[in-house]
XYZ file of C-alpha atoms in Angstrom:
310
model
C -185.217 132.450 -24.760
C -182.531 134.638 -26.586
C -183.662 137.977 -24.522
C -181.201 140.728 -24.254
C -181.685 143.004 -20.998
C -182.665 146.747 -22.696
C -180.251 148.058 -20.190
C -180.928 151.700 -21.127
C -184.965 150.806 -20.978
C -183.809 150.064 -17.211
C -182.177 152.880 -17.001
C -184.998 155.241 -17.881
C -187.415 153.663 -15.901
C -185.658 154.487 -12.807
C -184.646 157.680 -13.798
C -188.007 158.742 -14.044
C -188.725 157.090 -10.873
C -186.703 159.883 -9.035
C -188.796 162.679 -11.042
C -192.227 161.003 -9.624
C -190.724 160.132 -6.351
C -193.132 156.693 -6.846
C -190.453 154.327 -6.790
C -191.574 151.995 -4.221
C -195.161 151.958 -5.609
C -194.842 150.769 -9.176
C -191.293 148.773 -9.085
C -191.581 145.779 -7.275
C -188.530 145.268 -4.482
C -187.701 141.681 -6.400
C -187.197 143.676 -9.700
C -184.936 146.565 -7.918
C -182.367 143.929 -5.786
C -180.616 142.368 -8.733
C -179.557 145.801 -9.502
C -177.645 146.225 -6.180
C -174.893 144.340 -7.257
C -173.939 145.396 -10.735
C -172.262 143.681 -12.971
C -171.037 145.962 -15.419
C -171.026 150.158 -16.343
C -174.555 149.825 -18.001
C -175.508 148.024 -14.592
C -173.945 150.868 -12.608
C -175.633 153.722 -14.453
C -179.102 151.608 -13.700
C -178.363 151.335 -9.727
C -176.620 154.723 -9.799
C -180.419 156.261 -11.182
C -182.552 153.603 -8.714
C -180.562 155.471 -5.895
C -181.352 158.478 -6.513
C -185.080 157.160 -7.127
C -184.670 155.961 -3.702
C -183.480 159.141 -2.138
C -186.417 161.152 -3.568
C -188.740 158.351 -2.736
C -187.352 158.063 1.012
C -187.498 162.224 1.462
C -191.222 162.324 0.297
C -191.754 159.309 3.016
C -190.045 161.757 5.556
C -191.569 164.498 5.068
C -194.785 162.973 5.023
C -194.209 161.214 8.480
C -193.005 165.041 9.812
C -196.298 166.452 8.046
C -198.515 163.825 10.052
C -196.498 163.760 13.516
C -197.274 167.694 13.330
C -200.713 167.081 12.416
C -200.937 164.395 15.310
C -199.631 166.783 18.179
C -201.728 169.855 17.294
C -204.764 166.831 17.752
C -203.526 165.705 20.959
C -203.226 169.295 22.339
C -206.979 169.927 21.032
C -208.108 166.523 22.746
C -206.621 167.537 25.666
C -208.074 170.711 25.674
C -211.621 171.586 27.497
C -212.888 171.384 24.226
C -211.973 168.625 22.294
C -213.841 167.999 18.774
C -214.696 165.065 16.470
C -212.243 167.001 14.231
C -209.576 166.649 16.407
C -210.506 162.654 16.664
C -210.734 162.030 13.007
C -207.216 163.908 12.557
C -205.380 161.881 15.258
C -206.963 158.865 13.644
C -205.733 159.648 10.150
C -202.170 160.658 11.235
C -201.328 157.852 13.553
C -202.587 155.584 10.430
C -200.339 157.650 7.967
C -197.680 157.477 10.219
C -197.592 153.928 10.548
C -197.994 153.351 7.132
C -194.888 155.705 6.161
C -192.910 153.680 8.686
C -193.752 150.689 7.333
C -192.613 151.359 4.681
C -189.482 152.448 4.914
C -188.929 149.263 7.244
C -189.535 147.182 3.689
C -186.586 149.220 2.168
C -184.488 147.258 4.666
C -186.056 144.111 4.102
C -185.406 141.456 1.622
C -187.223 139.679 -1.274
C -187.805 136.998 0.399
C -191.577 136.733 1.109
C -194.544 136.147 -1.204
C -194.924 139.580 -1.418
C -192.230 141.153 -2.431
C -192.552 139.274 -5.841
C -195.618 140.090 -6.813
C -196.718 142.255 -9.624
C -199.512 144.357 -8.745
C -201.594 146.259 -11.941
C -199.641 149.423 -12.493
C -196.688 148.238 -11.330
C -193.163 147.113 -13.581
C -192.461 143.846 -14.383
C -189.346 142.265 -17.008
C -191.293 141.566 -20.390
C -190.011 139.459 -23.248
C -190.326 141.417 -26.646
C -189.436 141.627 -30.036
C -188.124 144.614 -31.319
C -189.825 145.528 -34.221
C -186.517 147.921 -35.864
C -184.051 145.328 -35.338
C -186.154 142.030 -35.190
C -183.949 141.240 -32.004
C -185.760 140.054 -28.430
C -185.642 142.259 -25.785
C -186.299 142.144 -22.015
C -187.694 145.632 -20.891
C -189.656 146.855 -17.991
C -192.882 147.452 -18.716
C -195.936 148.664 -16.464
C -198.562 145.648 -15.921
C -201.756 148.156 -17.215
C -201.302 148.388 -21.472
C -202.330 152.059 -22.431
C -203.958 151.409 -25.800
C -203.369 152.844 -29.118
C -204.782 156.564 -29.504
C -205.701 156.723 -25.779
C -204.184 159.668 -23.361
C -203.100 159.350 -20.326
C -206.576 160.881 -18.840
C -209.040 158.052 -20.899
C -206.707 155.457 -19.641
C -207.289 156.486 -15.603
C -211.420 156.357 -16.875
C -210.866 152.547 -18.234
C -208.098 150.998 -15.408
C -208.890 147.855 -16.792
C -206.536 147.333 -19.337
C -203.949 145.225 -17.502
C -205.982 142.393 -19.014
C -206.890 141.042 -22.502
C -209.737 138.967 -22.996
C -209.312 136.664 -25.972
C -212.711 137.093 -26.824
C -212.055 141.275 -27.632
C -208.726 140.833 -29.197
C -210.061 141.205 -32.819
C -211.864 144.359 -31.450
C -210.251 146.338 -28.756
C -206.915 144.824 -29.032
C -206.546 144.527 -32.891
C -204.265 147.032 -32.791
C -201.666 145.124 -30.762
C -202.756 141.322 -31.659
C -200.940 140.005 -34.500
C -198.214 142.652 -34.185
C -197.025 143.330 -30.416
C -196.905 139.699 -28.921
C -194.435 139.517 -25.115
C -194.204 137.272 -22.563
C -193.742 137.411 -18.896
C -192.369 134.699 -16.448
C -194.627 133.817 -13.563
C -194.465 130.423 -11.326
C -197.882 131.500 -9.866
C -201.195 134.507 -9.928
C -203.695 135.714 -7.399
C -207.261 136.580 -7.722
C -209.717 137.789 -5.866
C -213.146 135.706 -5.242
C -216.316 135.985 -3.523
C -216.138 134.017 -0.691
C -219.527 132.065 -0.860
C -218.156 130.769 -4.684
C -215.049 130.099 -3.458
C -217.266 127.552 -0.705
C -219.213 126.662 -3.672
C -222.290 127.916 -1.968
C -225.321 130.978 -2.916
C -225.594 133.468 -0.337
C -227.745 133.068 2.541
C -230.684 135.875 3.012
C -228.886 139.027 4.611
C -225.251 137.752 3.879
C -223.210 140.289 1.957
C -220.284 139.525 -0.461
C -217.184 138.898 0.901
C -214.198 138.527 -1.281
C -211.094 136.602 -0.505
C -207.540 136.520 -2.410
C -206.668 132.822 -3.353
C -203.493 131.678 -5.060
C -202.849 129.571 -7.971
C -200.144 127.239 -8.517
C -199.632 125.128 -11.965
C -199.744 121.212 -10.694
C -196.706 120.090 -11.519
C -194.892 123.435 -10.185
C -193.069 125.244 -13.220
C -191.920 128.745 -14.688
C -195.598 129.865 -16.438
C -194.716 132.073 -20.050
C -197.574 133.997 -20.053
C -199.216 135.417 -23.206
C -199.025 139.340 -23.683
C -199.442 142.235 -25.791
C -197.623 145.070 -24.839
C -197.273 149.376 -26.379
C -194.760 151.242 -26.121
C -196.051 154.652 -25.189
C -194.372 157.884 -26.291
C -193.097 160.420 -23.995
C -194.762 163.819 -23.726
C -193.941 167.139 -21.904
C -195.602 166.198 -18.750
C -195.045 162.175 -18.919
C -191.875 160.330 -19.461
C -192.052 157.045 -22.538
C -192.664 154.162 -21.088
C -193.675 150.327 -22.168
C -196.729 148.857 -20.991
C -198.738 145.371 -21.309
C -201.787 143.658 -20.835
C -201.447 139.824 -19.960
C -203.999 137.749 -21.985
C -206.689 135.685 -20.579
C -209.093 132.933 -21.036
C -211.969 131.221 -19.731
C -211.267 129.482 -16.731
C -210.152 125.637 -16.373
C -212.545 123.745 -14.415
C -210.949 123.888 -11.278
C -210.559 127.367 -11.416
C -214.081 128.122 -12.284
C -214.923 125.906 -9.181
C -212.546 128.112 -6.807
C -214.816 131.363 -7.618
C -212.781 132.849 -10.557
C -214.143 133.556 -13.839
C -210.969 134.389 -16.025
C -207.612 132.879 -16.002
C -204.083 133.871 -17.583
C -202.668 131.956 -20.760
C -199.274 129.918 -19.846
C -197.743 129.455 -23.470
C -196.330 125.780 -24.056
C -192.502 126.642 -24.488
C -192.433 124.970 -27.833
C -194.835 127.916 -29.527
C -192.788 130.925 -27.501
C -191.087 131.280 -30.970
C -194.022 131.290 -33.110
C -195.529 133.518 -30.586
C -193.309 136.003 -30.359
C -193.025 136.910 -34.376
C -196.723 136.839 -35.169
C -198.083 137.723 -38.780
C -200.971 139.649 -38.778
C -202.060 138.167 -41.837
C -202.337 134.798 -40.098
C -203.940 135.162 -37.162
C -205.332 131.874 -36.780
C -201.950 130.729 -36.328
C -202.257 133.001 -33.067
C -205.514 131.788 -31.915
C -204.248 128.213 -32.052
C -201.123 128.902 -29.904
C -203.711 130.528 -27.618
C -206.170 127.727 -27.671
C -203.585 125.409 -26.653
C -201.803 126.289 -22.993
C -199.806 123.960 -21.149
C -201.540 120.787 -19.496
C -201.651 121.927 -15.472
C -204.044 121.602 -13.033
C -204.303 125.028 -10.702
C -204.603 124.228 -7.445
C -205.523 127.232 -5.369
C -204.535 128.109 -1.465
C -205.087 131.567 0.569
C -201.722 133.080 0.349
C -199.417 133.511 2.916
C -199.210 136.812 4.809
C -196.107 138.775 4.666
C-alpha cells in the first residue's frame, strides 16, 4: 500500500520504553522480533533502544521477584511460628502469585511468536498503523498505541474514559469530528476477539439464579484474508512528564448477523482494498464520501471459535 516504515517513530517508541520500564506490557512480542535481525543502521539504532528497553524491563521483573521471595520467607517464618496470622496467609498467597507471574514472564522473553497470543493487540498496547502524513502527504507506517487520546484531552481525562480504543460510527460526527474527515489509518488484522456473555453466545436468557458469565470468542473472515481495518488515529504531543506518542481508535459498526447471533453487539470495519486510497486522503468537506466507504466493508461471513490457549 505504498507505506514507508517511520523508522525514527520506531525508534522513539522503544526508547521511551526503557524510561517506563513497560516494554513487555504495551509492545506486543510479534511487533518487537522483526527488529532482532536488522537490516540496516536505522534498524540497528531501533533494536539497539528495544535492548536497552529490555534490560530495564527485565531488572524491574528481578527485582520484583527478589521483593516477593523476601516477602514470601518472612511469611513462611511467621506461619511457622506459634503464632501464625491471616496476614501472614494473605502475604504468602500474594507473593507466590507475584512470583509466578514475574517468572512467567520472563520465560515469554525466551519464547517465540508463534502462538495466538503473541500476536495479539491488546487496548493500550502498540500496533504498525498505516497513515498519511499530513506535512508531506506521504504514507507512513508508525507505531501507534491501540487507545486514541482525543483532541484537548490530558493524559488524566483519558484514564477516566478508557474507552477510546473504539469509534462508533454512529458518534463520529460528534466525539470524533475532530479526527473523521482528517486523520483516516489502517491496521492489518487476519482476525479479532471479543468478549460475550455466555448465555448469548448459547443463544439462550438466563435461568433464575444464573449469573453472567462471559467468554472470549474469535472471529475469522470466511474466506480467510488480511482484514484493513478502518481507523482514526492523533498524534499526541510530548510533555515534561510524558514522551509524544501516536495513538488510534479502530472504527466499528453494528454487527453482521452472525455476529450479533454469537453474543457481540459491535464489530470492526474491514475496508474493501479498492477504497484504501480514497480512505486514506479524506476531505472533510465530503464526508459522505467517507460514510459510503464505511457503509460498504468487504463481503465475509465471521465465523467465531473459543480461541486457543497459549
Amino acid at each position: 500500500m505504498g507505506g514507508t516504515l517511520d523508522i525514527h517513530a520506531f525508534a522513539q517508541m522503544m526508547e521511551a520504553r526503557r524510561a517506563t520500564g513497560d516494554l513487555f506490557k504495551v509492545v506486543p512480542k510479534a511487533m518487537r522480533e522483526p527488529f532482532e535481525h536488522p537490516r540496516n543502521e536505522g534498524e540497528k539504532d531501533v533494536k539497539e533502544k528495544m535492548l536497552e528497553a529490555y534490560r530495564a524491563a527485565t531488572l524491574a521483573i528481578e527485582e520484583e521477584i527478589a521483593t516477593q521471595t523476601e516477602r514470601l520467607v518472612k511469611a513462611d517464618a511467621v506461619l511457622a511460628s506459634a503464632k501464625p496470622t491471616k496476614k501472614a496467609e494473605n502475604d504468602k498467597r500474594v507473593a507466590t502469585n507475584k512470583v509466578a507471574a514475574a517468572r512467567e514472564k520472563l520465560e515469554e522473553m525466551q519464547a517465540h511468536a508463534q502462538s495466538d497470543g503473541f500476536g495479539r493487540m491488546w487496548p493500550g498496547q502498540f500496533a504498525p498503523v498505516l497513515i498519511r502524513d499530513h506535512s508531506t502527504g506521504a504514507r507512513m507506517i508508525v507505531p501507534a498505541r491501540y487507545r486514541c487520546r482525543l483532541p484537548g484531552w490530558t493524559k488524566a481525562m483519558e484514564l477516566e474514559k478508557p474507552g477510546t480504543y473504539n469509534a462508533r460510527k454512529d458518534k463520529l460526527h460528534t466525539v470524533w469530528k475532530k479526527l473523521f474527515g482528517y486523520n483516516h489509518g489502517v491496521i492489518v488484522a487476519r482476525r479479532f476477539y471479543e468478549s460475550v456473555s455466555l448465555h448469548r453466545l448459547q443463544q439462550r436468557e438466563l435461568v433464575p439464579g444464573e449469573r453472567d458469565i462471559p467468554v472470549e470468542i474469535r472471529f475469522e473472515p470466511e474466506p480467510k484474508q488480511e482484514m484493513f481495518l478502518a481507523c482514526l488515529w492523533r498524534y499526541v504531543e510530548a510533555t515534561d512528564t510524558e514522551e509524544g506518542f501516536y495513538s488510534f481508535a479502530a472504527i466499528t459498526r453494528d454487527p453482521p448477523p452472525e455476529v450479533a447471533a454469537a453474543g457481540h453487539d459491535r464489530c470492526i470495519i474491514a475496508l474493501k482494498p479498492e477504497n484504501i486510497d480514497a480512505w486514506l486522503e479524506p476531505d472533510p468537506g465530503h464526508l459522505s464520501a467517507m460514510y459510503a466507504i464505511l457503509d460498504d466493508p468487504i463481503d465475509a461471513y465471521y465465523q467465531h471459535e473459543l480461541p486457543e490457549k497459549r
